Amino acid sequence: MQDSDANQPGFFITPSVKDPTYKQQIDKNPLADETHIPDSLKKGILIEPDETLENPTPKSPERPVVCARCHSLRNYGKVKDQTVENLLPDFDFDHTVGRRLNSVSGTRTVVVMVVDAVDFDGSFPRKVAELVSNTIDVHSRSWKEGKSGNLPRIVLVVTKIDLLPSSLSPTGFDHWVRTRAREGGATKLTKVHLVSAVKNWGLKNLADDMVSLAGPRGHIWVIGAQNAGKSTLINAMGKSIGGKMTILTEAPIPGTTLGIVRVEGVLPGGTKLFDTPGLLHPHQITTRLTTEEQKLVHISKELKPRTYRIKVGHSVHIGGLMRLDIEESSVDSIYVTVWASPHLPLHMGKTEKASTMVEDHFGRQLQPPIGKQRVEELGRWVRKEFCVRGNWWDSSCVDIACGGLGWFAIGLKGEAVVGVWTYDGVDVTPRNALIPHRSHNFEVTGFTVSKIVSKADKSLNKQKQKQKQNENEKKRKVGDLETNVTSAAL
């Protein structure tokens, strides 16, 4: 052993000599002599606080800690910084969830596709439906050949059905939904549920089916377009079942959920439920609107029909976002019903004057867009042509839907050629009529009565009055000047 060279074997450090008084003296006084200990504890008596007080202090519930963005969305219905939202990445379903579905092994998977009842075609996730349906076909063939094959289940959930008219037949609506889903690529539906998170309709049956399909260890992925109502649906399910869960952030604007969130406390057992960010659908017109414009388009109450009886050569505007022209028809009159937000102003007039509407009324009486500058920002106004046919007058036969906005329902007994105008890139879809009935009271020519039109008219009248006052003031000044010149000459 040596303590001189640390690089040589046997090196050690000689311990230092400790002070003999380095240890603290132990207090050996008996407990009975301690003055800071109550006598009750010395005797072994535990006095609990009195729970029978008249006014006990209530325990405040613990509030979850949320980020500034979620706080702003929950309390003010808007994001804290709108400019930052454009920098957020889109949700890539194929990369995050799709590759798990393609795996032939692993836990059982249930894909819950959430679709907005009042914007079915605009919010329907076509790519997801096609991907999952193709995966089911491939794995089914593998399973029949004796290979491993994990078959995903597709559950289509149509939410916000409380916004549809109460007179709509549930059976007819279910048949309509299944038909549109097959046409959209969902050929392997396992279940279809029609629910309302606001009215608590169908949530218990939905939860039971999800658990039975996923099994005790399955994964459930809730998929849907932005603002389709996924987080609202999950929160409502948690409340109806009575589970303890963290409330997901809800807001009536697209893109509220940013990442995949595992939700606990909703489903029993080991079933895992995941809320996913909304899929970006550029063909929805709401993706181009500002927050204030989205509020005008957003439907929050039961839809009411607004019906026109019009002839060839007339047009109907939905705000400054969509226009329907009746170009040719084998009948004299056609019934056009508008199903859209009641906040949106409408206008019916001659098609020959429709081109001047963009210059004179878009951004003012016809909103959205709000302001003339926004009209240019939304893009180019394009036309699509459709040939429609019907067999009866008293109900609608064909719908022409605009993604994220609403739809025109057309009723006629014959054939007609219509032109539909909207902004380039916005999806316009013809389909069988969702709601066949129409209003018994017809709208008149011109603008519909609305706050937007009234406010725009008042503003325009004020401008005209001010302009007239300025002209009168100029005339008065000119008259005074001429009088002064005449007086000076005399």
Protein backbone atom coordinates (compact mmCIF):
# COMPACT_ATOMS: atom_id res chain seq x y z
CA MET A 1 0.00 0.00 0.00
CA GLN A 2 1.28 3.48 -0.80
CA ASP A 3 -0.14 7.01 -0.75
CA SER A 4 2.44 8.84 -2.88
CA ASP A 5 1.61 8.00 -6.55
CA ALA A 6 -2.02 7.75 -7.65
CA ASN A 7 -1.00 6.02 -10.93
CA GLN A 8 0.71 3.13 -9.18
CA PRO A 9 -1.04 0.07 -7.72
CA GLY A 10 -2.02 0.11 -4.07
CA PHE A 11 -2.65 3.84 -3.88
CA PHE A 12 -4.93 5.01 -1.09
CA ILE A 13 -5.80 8.26 0.63
CA THR A 14 -5.08 8.44 4.30
CA PRO A 15 -8.29 9.38 6.15
CA SER A 16 -8.25 12.61 8.10
CA VAL A 17 -8.33 12.59 11.87
CA LYS A 18 -11.82 13.40 13.19
CA ASP A 19 -12.54 15.68 16.09
CA PRO A 20 -13.70 13.59 19.05
CA THR A 21 -16.62 16.04 19.54
CA TYR A 22 -17.95 15.80 15.97
CA LYS A 23 -21.07 13.91 17.08
CA GLN A 24 -23.99 15.92 18.48
CA GLN A 25 -25.11 15.11 21.93
CA ILE A 26 -28.34 13.14 22.03
CA ASP A 27 -31.12 14.80 23.98
CA LYS A 28 -32.21 12.20 26.49
CA ASN A 29 -34.88 14.27 28.24
CA PRO A 30 -38.14 12.34 28.79
CA LEU A 31 -41.18 13.12 26.60
CA ALA A 32 -43.15 14.33 29.59
CA ASP A 33 -40.72 17.24 30.00
CA GLU A 34 -41.16 18.49 26.42
CA THR A 35 -43.15 21.74 26.55
CA HIS A 36 -43.92 22.05 22.81
CA ILE A 37 -45.85 18.74 22.67
CA PRO A 38 -49.56 18.89 23.70
CA ASP A 39 -50.66 16.91 26.73
CA SER A 40 -53.19 14.98 24.65
CA LEU A 41 -50.44 13.51 22.48
CA LYS A 42 -48.35 12.68 25.55
CA LYS A 43 -51.31 10.61 26.79
CA GLY A 44 -51.80 8.96 23.38
CA ILE A 45 -55.09 10.73 22.56
CA LEU A 46 -55.58 11.88 18.94
CA ILE A 47 -58.05 14.76 18.61
CA GLU A 48 -59.55 14.90 15.10
CA PRO A 49 -61.03 18.13 13.70
CA ASP A 50 -64.74 18.61 14.31
CA GLU A 51 -66.70 17.79 11.14
CA THR A 52 -69.98 19.04 12.59
CA LEU A 53 -69.17 22.70 12.34
CA GLU A 54 -72.05 24.84 11.12
CA ASN A 55 -70.07 26.54 8.37
CA PRO A 56 -67.25 24.25 7.33
CA THR A 57 -64.85 25.59 4.74
CA PRO A 58 -65.79 23.92 1.44
CA LYS A 59 -63.03 22.32 -0.52
CA SER A 60 -62.63 23.95 -3.89
CA PRO A 61 -62.43 21.45 -6.76
CA GLU A 62 -59.06 21.06 -8.33
CA ARG A 63 -58.85 22.84 -11.66
CA PRO A 64 -56.64 21.37 -14.34
CA VAL A 65 -53.64 23.36 -15.47
CA VAL A 66 -54.01 24.33 -19.13
CA CYS A 67 -51.85 26.25 -21.55
CA ALA A 68 -52.56 29.82 -22.62
CA ARG A 69 -54.01 28.66 -25.94
CA CYS A 70 -56.51 26.27 -24.33
CA HIS A 71 -57.41 28.87 -21.70
CA SER A 72 -58.22 31.39 -24.42
CA LEU A 73 -60.26 28.83 -26.37
CA ARG A 74 -62.23 27.69 -23.33
CA ASN A 75 -63.03 31.13 -21.97
CA TYR A 76 -63.07 33.41 -25.01
CA GLY A 77 -63.73 31.07 -27.93
CA LYS A 78 -60.67 32.20 -29.87
CA VAL A 79 -56.96 31.50 -30.05
CA LYS A 80 -54.51 33.74 -28.27
CA ASP A 81 -52.43 34.47 -31.37
CA GLN A 82 -54.07 33.86 -34.75
CA THR A 83 -50.81 34.33 -36.68
CA VAL A 84 -49.17 31.39 -34.91
CA GLU A 85 -51.97 28.99 -35.90
CA ASN A 86 -50.77 28.95 -39.50
CA LEU A 87 -47.39 27.61 -38.35
CA LEU A 88 -48.87 24.52 -36.70
CA PRO A 89 -48.35 21.26 -38.65
CA ASP A 90 -51.32 19.33 -40.05
CA PHE A 91 -52.25 15.95 -38.59
CA ASP A 92 -50.85 13.12 -40.75
CA PHE A 93 -53.26 10.23 -40.25
CA ASP A 94 -51.44 7.88 -42.63
CA HIS A 95 -48.17 8.21 -40.74
CA THR A 96 -49.46 8.17 -37.16
CA VAL A 97 -52.42 5.80 -37.25
CA GLY A 98 -52.45 4.30 -40.73
CA ARG A 99 -49.27 2.29 -40.31
CA ARG A 100 -50.66 0.73 -37.14
CA LEU A 101 -53.75 -0.35 -39.03
CA ASN A 102 -51.59 -1.95 -41.72
CA SER A 103 -49.91 -4.17 -39.14
CA VAL A 104 -51.32 -7.71 -39.27
CA SER A 105 -50.65 -8.22 -35.57
CA GLY A 106 -51.18 -6.22 -32.43
CA THR A 107 -54.21 -5.11 -30.48
CA ARG A 108 -57.68 -4.86 -31.94
CA THR A 109 -58.35 -1.46 -33.49
CA VAL A 110 -61.60 0.47 -33.81
CA VAL A 111 -61.71 3.58 -35.98
CA VAL A 112 -64.52 5.94 -34.98
CA MET A 113 -65.20 8.37 -37.83
CA VAL A 114 -67.06 11.44 -36.57
CA VAL A 115 -69.07 13.32 -39.20
CA ASP A 116 -71.07 16.53 -38.87
CA ALA A 117 -74.74 15.93 -39.69
CA VAL A 118 -75.25 19.39 -41.19
CA ASP A 119 -72.03 19.17 -43.25
CA PHE A 120 -71.89 15.47 -44.05
CA ASP A 121 -70.04 15.58 -47.36
CA GLY A 122 -67.72 18.39 -46.29
CA SER A 123 -66.68 16.70 -43.03
CA PHE A 124 -66.67 13.07 -44.21
CA PRO A 125 -63.04 11.74 -44.03
CA ARG A 126 -62.86 10.08 -47.45
CA LYS A 127 -59.15 9.21 -47.34
CA VAL A 128 -59.48 7.59 -43.93
CA ALA A 129 -62.54 5.62 -45.04
CA GLU A 130 -60.76 4.34 -48.14
CA LEU A 131 -57.57 3.49 -46.23
CA VAL A 132 -59.34 1.52 -43.50
CA SER A 133 -61.67 -0.24 -45.97
CA ASN A 134 -58.72 -1.32 -48.13
CA THR A 135 -56.87 -2.54 -45.03
CA ILE A 136 -59.88 -4.64 -44.05
CA ASP A 137 -59.99 -6.20 -47.53
CA VAL A 138 -56.28 -7.09 -47.47
CA HIS A 139 -56.34 -8.51 -43.95
CA SER A 140 -59.53 -10.45 -44.66
CA ARG A 141 -57.85 -12.26 -47.54
CA SER A 142 -54.84 -13.00 -45.34
CA TRP A 143 -57.08 -14.32 -42.58
CA LYS A 144 -58.91 -16.61 -45.02
CA GLU A 145 -55.56 -17.98 -46.18
CA GLY A 146 -54.67 -18.91 -42.62
CA LYS A 147 -52.31 -16.01 -42.03
CA SER A 148 -52.41 -13.38 -39.32
CA GLY A 149 -54.92 -10.69 -40.04
CA ASN A 150 -55.91 -7.92 -37.64
CA LEU A 151 -59.23 -6.57 -38.92
CA PRO A 152 -59.99 -2.96 -37.93
CA ARG A 153 -63.59 -2.04 -37.23
CA ILE A 154 -65.18 1.13 -38.61
CA VAL A 155 -67.82 2.91 -36.55
CA LEU A 156 -69.45 5.88 -38.28
CA VAL A 157 -70.77 8.44 -35.80
CA VAL A 158 -72.98 11.20 -37.18
CA THR A 159 -73.08 13.89 -34.53
CA LYS A 160 -75.02 17.15 -34.11
CA ILE A 161 -78.26 15.52 -35.23
CA ASP A 162 -80.10 17.92 -32.91
CA LEU A 163 -79.42 20.61 -35.54
CA LEU A 164 -81.52 18.77 -38.11
CA PRO A 165 -85.29 19.35 -38.22
CA SER A 166 -87.18 17.20 -35.74
CA SER A 167 -89.56 16.13 -38.51
CA LEU A 168 -86.77 14.20 -40.26
CA SER A 169 -87.35 10.43 -40.16
CA PRO A 170 -84.56 8.61 -38.23
CA THR A 171 -84.94 5.52 -40.42
CA GLY A 172 -84.74 7.52 -43.62
CA PHE A 173 -81.78 9.49 -42.31
CA ASP A 174 -79.94 6.28 -41.34
CA HIS A 175 -80.46 4.89 -44.85
CA TRP A 176 -79.28 8.18 -46.38
CA VAL A 177 -76.14 8.16 -44.20
CA ARG A 178 -75.19 4.60 -45.13
CA THR A 179 -75.65 5.34 -48.82
CA ARG A 180 -73.53 8.49 -48.71
CA ALA A 181 -70.85 6.70 -46.65
CA ARG A 182 -70.55 3.90 -49.22
CA GLU A 183 -70.28 6.46 -52.00
CA GLY A 184 -67.57 8.21 -49.96
CA GLY A 185 -65.41 5.08 -49.70
CA ALA A 186 -66.56 3.51 -46.41
CA THR A 187 -67.55 0.13 -47.83
CA LYS A 188 -66.88 -1.86 -44.65
CA LEU A 189 -68.93 -0.15 -41.96
CA THR A 190 -69.40 -2.14 -38.76
CA LYS A 191 -71.79 0.21 -36.98
CA VAL A 192 -73.58 3.51 -37.59
CA HIS A 193 -74.61 5.73 -34.69
CA LEU A 194 -76.67 8.92 -34.85
CA VAL A 195 -75.89 10.96 -31.75
CA SER A 196 -76.10 14.39 -30.20
CA ALA A 197 -73.55 15.50 -27.62
CA VAL A 198 -75.71 18.46 -26.61
CA LYS A 199 -78.93 16.49 -26.11
CA ASN A 200 -77.16 13.34 -24.83
CA TRP A 201 -78.79 11.22 -27.54
CA GLY A 202 -77.30 7.80 -28.27
CA LEU A 203 -74.10 8.23 -26.26
CA LYS A 204 -74.60 5.24 -23.96
CA ASN A 205 -75.21 2.85 -26.86
CA LEU A 206 -72.20 4.26 -28.67
CA ALA A 207 -69.92 3.67 -25.68
CA ASP A 208 -71.18 0.11 -25.22
CA ASP A 209 -70.57 -0.73 -28.88
CA MET A 210 -67.10 0.78 -28.81
CA VAL A 211 -66.12 -1.34 -25.80
CA SER A 212 -67.59 -4.55 -27.22
CA LEU A 213 -65.84 -4.06 -30.58
CA ALA A 214 -62.46 -3.08 -29.13
CA GLY A 215 -62.33 -5.66 -26.37
CA PRO A 216 -60.60 -5.27 -23.00
CA ARG A 217 -57.24 -4.22 -24.49
CA GLY A 218 -58.19 -2.65 -27.80
CA HIS A 219 -57.39 0.78 -29.17
CA ILE A 220 -60.09 3.21 -30.25
CA TRP A 221 -59.13 6.11 -32.53
CA VAL A 222 -61.59 8.99 -32.86
CA ILE A 223 -61.06 10.52 -36.31
CA GLY A 224 -62.81 13.41 -38.03
CA ALA A 225 -62.48 16.70 -39.83
CA GLN A 226 -61.65 19.91 -38.02
CA ASN A 227 -64.57 21.18 -35.96
CA ALA A 228 -66.60 18.01 -36.57
CA GLY A 229 -67.21 17.71 -32.82
CA LYS A 230 -64.82 14.94 -31.72
CA SER A 231 -63.71 16.47 -28.41
CA THR A 232 -67.25 17.58 -27.62
CA LEU A 233 -68.48 14.04 -28.25
CA ILE A 234 -65.84 12.48 -25.96
CA ASN A 235 -66.57 14.97 -23.17
CA ALA A 236 -70.29 14.25 -23.44
CA MET A 237 -69.65 10.49 -23.33
CA GLY A 238 -67.58 10.90 -20.18
CA LYS A 239 -70.34 12.89 -18.49
CA SER A 240 -73.09 10.47 -19.51
CA ILE A 241 -71.16 7.44 -18.28
CA GLY A 242 -70.08 9.20 -15.10
CA GLY A 243 -66.37 8.57 -15.41
CA LYS A 244 -63.63 10.79 -14.05
CA MET A 245 -61.77 12.29 -16.96
CA THR A 246 -59.86 15.39 -17.93
CA ILE A 247 -62.13 17.67 -19.91
CA LEU A 248 -60.90 18.17 -23.46
CA THR A 249 -60.79 21.69 -24.84
CA GLU A 250 -63.79 22.58 -27.00
CA ALA A 251 -64.27 25.61 -29.24
CA PRO A 252 -66.41 26.42 -32.29
CA ILE A 253 -63.35 27.01 -34.46
CA PRO A 254 -61.38 24.50 -36.55
CA GLY A 255 -58.13 23.01 -35.28
CA THR A 256 -58.74 23.12 -31.52
CA THR A 257 -56.98 19.79 -30.80
CA LEU A 258 -53.31 19.83 -31.80
CA GLY A 259 -51.97 16.38 -30.90
CA ILE A 260 -53.08 12.83 -30.14
CA VAL A 261 -54.58 12.74 -26.65
CA ARG A 262 -55.18 9.55 -24.71
CA VAL A 263 -58.43 9.99 -22.81
CA GLU A 264 -58.80 8.04 -19.60
CA GLY A 265 -61.88 7.61 -17.45
CA VAL A 266 -64.41 7.29 -20.27
CA LEU A 267 -64.34 3.59 -21.13
CA PRO A 268 -63.98 0.76 -18.60
CA GLY A 269 -61.21 -1.82 -18.42
CA GLY A 270 -58.01 -1.57 -20.39
CA THR A 271 -59.60 -0.16 -23.54
CA LYS A 272 -57.59 2.84 -24.72
CA LEU A 273 -59.39 5.81 -26.25
CA PHE A 274 -57.48 8.38 -28.33
CA ASP A 275 -58.67 11.79 -29.48
CA THR A 276 -56.89 12.96 -32.61
CA PRO A 277 -56.42 16.38 -34.22
CA GLY A 278 -58.93 17.37 -36.84
CA LEU A 279 -58.17 16.43 -40.42
CA LEU A 280 -57.66 19.44 -42.65
CA HIS A 281 -60.17 19.53 -45.50
CA PRO A 282 -59.15 22.37 -47.83
CA HIS A 283 -62.34 21.85 -49.83
CA GLN A 284 -64.37 23.21 -46.90
CA ILE A 285 -65.02 26.91 -47.29
CA THR A 286 -64.63 27.44 -43.53
CA THR A 287 -60.88 26.83 -43.82
CA ARG A 288 -60.61 30.14 -45.69
CA LEU A 289 -62.71 32.26 -43.35
CA THR A 290 -61.64 34.40 -40.43
CA THR A 291 -62.90 33.77 -36.91
CA GLU A 292 -65.62 36.40 -37.23
CA GLU A 293 -66.73 35.00 -40.58
CA GLN A 294 -66.79 31.46 -39.20
CA LYS A 295 -69.21 32.59 -36.50
CA LEU A 296 -71.68 33.66 -39.19
CA VAL A 297 -71.41 30.30 -40.96
CA HIS A 298 -71.48 28.19 -37.78
CA ILE A 299 -74.81 26.42 -37.16
CA SER A 300 -75.73 26.26 -33.47
CA LYS A 301 -79.53 25.88 -33.57
CA GLU A 302 -82.01 23.67 -35.38
CA LEU A 303 -82.04 24.41 -39.09
CA LYS A 304 -85.03 26.21 -40.56
CA PRO A 305 -85.86 26.14 -44.28
CA ARG A 306 -85.90 29.29 -46.41
CA THR A 307 -87.67 28.54 -49.68
CA TYR A 308 -87.88 30.46 -52.97
CA ARG A 309 -90.20 29.82 -55.90
CA ILE A 310 -88.24 31.06 -58.88
CA LYS A 311 -88.13 30.83 -62.66
CA VAL A 312 -85.43 30.56 -65.29
CA GLY A 313 -83.10 33.54 -65.34
CA HIS A 314 -83.05 34.08 -61.59
CA SER A 315 -80.35 33.50 -58.97
CA VAL A 316 -80.08 32.97 -55.22
CA HIS A 317 -77.06 34.08 -53.17
CA ILE A 318 -75.97 32.63 -49.81
CA GLY A 319 -74.02 35.54 -48.40
CA GLY A 320 -71.04 36.25 -50.59
CA LEU A 321 -69.99 32.60 -50.64
CA MET A 322 -72.29 30.73 -53.03
CA ARG A 323 -74.77 31.42 -55.83
CA LEU A 324 -77.30 29.25 -57.68
CA ASP A 325 -78.44 30.19 -61.21
CA ILE A 326 -81.49 28.62 -62.85
CA GLU A 327 -80.31 28.54 -66.47
CA GLU A 328 -82.66 26.09 -68.22
CA SER A 329 -85.80 24.27 -67.15
CA SER A 330 -88.56 22.16 -68.62
CA VAL A 331 -91.04 23.62 -66.12
CA ASP A 332 -92.14 27.13 -65.28
CA SER A 333 -91.26 27.24 -61.58
CA ILE A 334 -88.64 25.57 -59.40
CA TYR A 335 -88.62 25.44 -55.61
CA VAL A 336 -85.21 26.19 -54.09
CA THR A 337 -84.75 25.77 -50.34
CA VAL A 338 -81.67 27.09 -48.57
CA TRP A 339 -80.36 25.09 -45.60
CA ALA A 340 -77.63 27.14 -43.93
CA SER A 341 -76.92 29.25 -40.87
CA PRO A 342 -79.72 31.72 -40.11
CA HIS A 343 -77.07 34.42 -39.66
CA LEU A 344 -76.25 34.31 -43.38
CA PRO A 345 -78.16 36.87 -45.49
CA LEU A 346 -79.75 35.68 -48.73
CA HIS A 347 -80.63 37.47 -51.95
CA MET A 348 -82.81 36.48 -54.89
CA GLY A 349 -82.86 38.43 -58.13
CA LYS A 350 -82.30 38.27 -61.87
CA THR A 351 -79.20 36.48 -63.11
CA GLU A 352 -78.35 39.30 -65.50
CA LYS A 353 -77.73 41.56 -62.50
CA ALA A 354 -75.81 38.96 -60.50
CA SER A 355 -72.42 40.13 -61.76
CA THR A 356 -72.93 43.56 -60.22
CA MET A 357 -73.67 41.99 -56.83
CA VAL A 358 -69.98 41.25 -56.32
CA GLU A 359 -68.98 44.87 -56.79
CA ASP A 360 -71.89 46.51 -55.01
CA HIS A 361 -72.90 44.18 -52.17
CA PHE A 362 -70.23 41.54 -51.45
CA GLY A 363 -68.61 42.34 -48.13
CA ARG A 364 -71.47 44.65 -47.16
CA GLN A 365 -75.04 43.33 -47.40
CA LEU A 366 -73.80 39.89 -48.44
CA GLN A 367 -71.46 38.60 -45.72
CA PRO A 368 -69.20 36.72 -45.35
CA PRO A 369 -66.72 37.84 -46.56
CA ILE A 370 -66.59 40.82 -44.23
CA GLY A 371 -65.21 43.82 -46.08
CA LYS A 372 -64.27 44.41 -49.70
CA GLN A 373 -60.66 43.40 -49.14
CA ARG A 374 -61.69 39.92 -48.02
CA VAL A 375 -63.57 39.38 -51.29
CA GLU A 376 -60.29 39.55 -53.18
CA GLU A 377 -58.45 37.45 -50.60
CA LEU A 378 -60.85 34.50 -50.87
CA GLY A 379 -59.87 33.80 -54.45
CA ARG A 380 -61.44 33.37 -57.85
CA TRP A 381 -65.20 32.96 -58.35
CA VAL A 382 -65.83 29.84 -60.53
CA ARG A 383 -68.90 28.12 -61.98
CA LYS A 384 -69.98 24.47 -61.99
CA GLU A 385 -72.90 23.12 -63.99
CA PHE A 386 -75.36 20.44 -62.89
CA CYS A 387 -78.36 18.80 -64.50
CA VAL A 388 -81.07 18.01 -61.94
CA ARG A 389 -84.20 15.91 -62.27
CA GLY A 390 -87.25 15.54 -60.06
CA ASN A 391 -90.60 13.79 -59.99
CA TRP A 392 -92.62 15.95 -57.63
CA TRP A 393 -93.25 19.55 -56.61
CA ASP A 394 -94.13 19.39 -52.94
CA SER A 395 -90.75 18.14 -51.71
CA SER A 396 -87.09 18.46 -52.61
CA CYS A 397 -85.47 15.86 -54.86
CA VAL A 398 -81.83 16.91 -55.19
CA ASP A 399 -79.32 18.70 -52.96
CA ILE A 400 -76.33 20.73 -54.11
CA ALA A 401 -74.07 20.97 -51.06
CA CYS A 402 -71.12 23.26 -50.45
CA GLY A 403 -68.44 21.97 -48.07
CA GLY A 404 -68.55 23.83 -44.76
CA LEU A 405 -71.46 26.09 -45.69
CA GLY A 406 -74.79 24.34 -46.33
CA TRP A 407 -76.82 23.31 -49.34
CA PHE A 408 -79.51 24.16 -51.86
CA ALA A 409 -82.42 21.70 -51.97
CA ILE A 410 -84.23 21.70 -55.31
CA GLY A 411 -87.76 20.49 -55.93
CA LEU A 412 -89.26 20.21 -59.43
CA LYS A 413 -91.23 17.90 -61.67
CA GLY A 414 -89.03 17.75 -64.72
CA GLU A 415 -85.45 18.65 -65.62
CA ALA A 416 -83.33 21.74 -65.18
CA VAL A 417 -79.78 22.96 -65.74
CA VAL A 418 -78.34 25.00 -62.89
CA GLY A 419 -75.06 26.81 -62.48
CA VAL A 420 -73.40 26.99 -59.07
CA TRP A 421 -70.83 29.69 -58.33
CA THR A 422 -68.38 29.67 -55.44
CA TYR A 423 -64.68 30.16 -54.80
CA ASP A 424 -62.14 28.04 -56.63
CA GLY A 425 -61.24 24.85 -54.75
CA VAL A 426 -64.40 24.67 -52.63
CA ASP A 427 -66.19 21.33 -52.92
CA VAL A 428 -69.67 21.38 -54.49
CA THR A 429 -71.50 18.02 -54.39
CA PRO A 430 -74.84 16.92 -55.88
CA ARG A 431 -76.69 14.25 -53.88
CA ASN A 432 -80.12 12.90 -53.03
CA ALA A 433 -82.13 15.26 -50.86
CA LEU A 434 -81.36 14.95 -47.15
CA ILE A 435 -84.42 16.90 -45.96
CA PRO A 436 -87.28 16.54 -48.44
CA HIS A 437 -89.73 19.05 -46.98
CA ARG A 438 -89.60 22.80 -47.58
CA SER A 439 -91.05 25.93 -46.04
CA HIS A 440 -94.70 26.78 -46.66
CA ASN A 441 -93.89 30.50 -46.64
CA PHE A 442 -91.83 31.70 -49.58
CA GLU A 443 -89.09 34.30 -49.44
CA VAL A 444 -89.51 37.43 -51.55
CA THR A 445 -87.25 39.04 -54.12
CA GLY A 446 -84.31 41.00 -52.77
CA PHE A 447 -82.41 40.68 -49.51
CA THR A 448 -83.69 38.67 -46.59
CA VAL A 449 -84.20 40.52 -43.34
CA SER A 450 -81.08 40.13 -41.20
CA LYS A 451 -78.88 42.14 -38.87
CA ILE A 452 -76.09 42.18 -41.43
CA VAL A 453 -78.27 43.68 -44.15
CA SER A 454 -79.82 46.20 -41.75
CA LYS A 455 -76.43 47.29 -40.48
CA ALA A 456 -75.05 47.61 -44.01
CA ASP A 457 -78.10 49.58 -45.14
CA LYS A 458 -77.79 51.97 -42.19
CA SER A 459 -74.12 52.48 -42.93
CA LEU A 460 -74.87 53.10 -46.60
CA ASN A 461 -77.66 55.54 -45.75
CA LYS A 462 -75.35 57.46 -43.43
CA GLN A 463 -72.77 57.71 -46.20
CA LYS A 464 -75.40 59.00 -48.63
CA GLN A 465 -76.69 61.52 -46.11
CA LYS A 466 -73.19 62.72 -45.36
CA GLN A 467 -72.43 62.98 -49.06
CA LYS A 468 -75.63 64.94 -49.63
CA GLN A 469 -74.81 67.28 -46.74
CA ASN A 470 -71.36 67.90 -48.19
CA GLU A 471 -72.87 68.71 -51.58
CA ASN A 472 -75.37 71.11 -50.01
CA GLU A 473 -72.58 72.73 -48.03
CA LYS A 474 -70.56 73.23 -51.20
CA LYS A 475 -73.57 74.76 -52.98
CA ARG A 476 -74.17 77.09 -50.04
CA LYS A 477 -70.55 78.23 -50.03
CA VAL A 478 -70.64 78.84 -53.79
CA GLY A 479 -73.85 80.85 -53.40
CA ASP A 480 -72.36 82.93 -50.59
CA LEU A 481 -69.26 83.57 -52.68
CA GLU A 482 -71.33 84.74 -55.66
CA THR A 483 -73.35 87.02 -53.39
CA ASN A 484 -70.19 88.58 -51.97
CA VAL A 485 -68.76 89.13 -55.45
CA THR A 486 -71.97 90.82 -56.60
CA SER A 487 -72.05 93.05 -53.53
CA ALA A 488 -68.44 94.09 -54.06
CA ALA A 489 -69.12 94.96 -57.70
CA LEU A 490 -72.00 97.23 -56.71
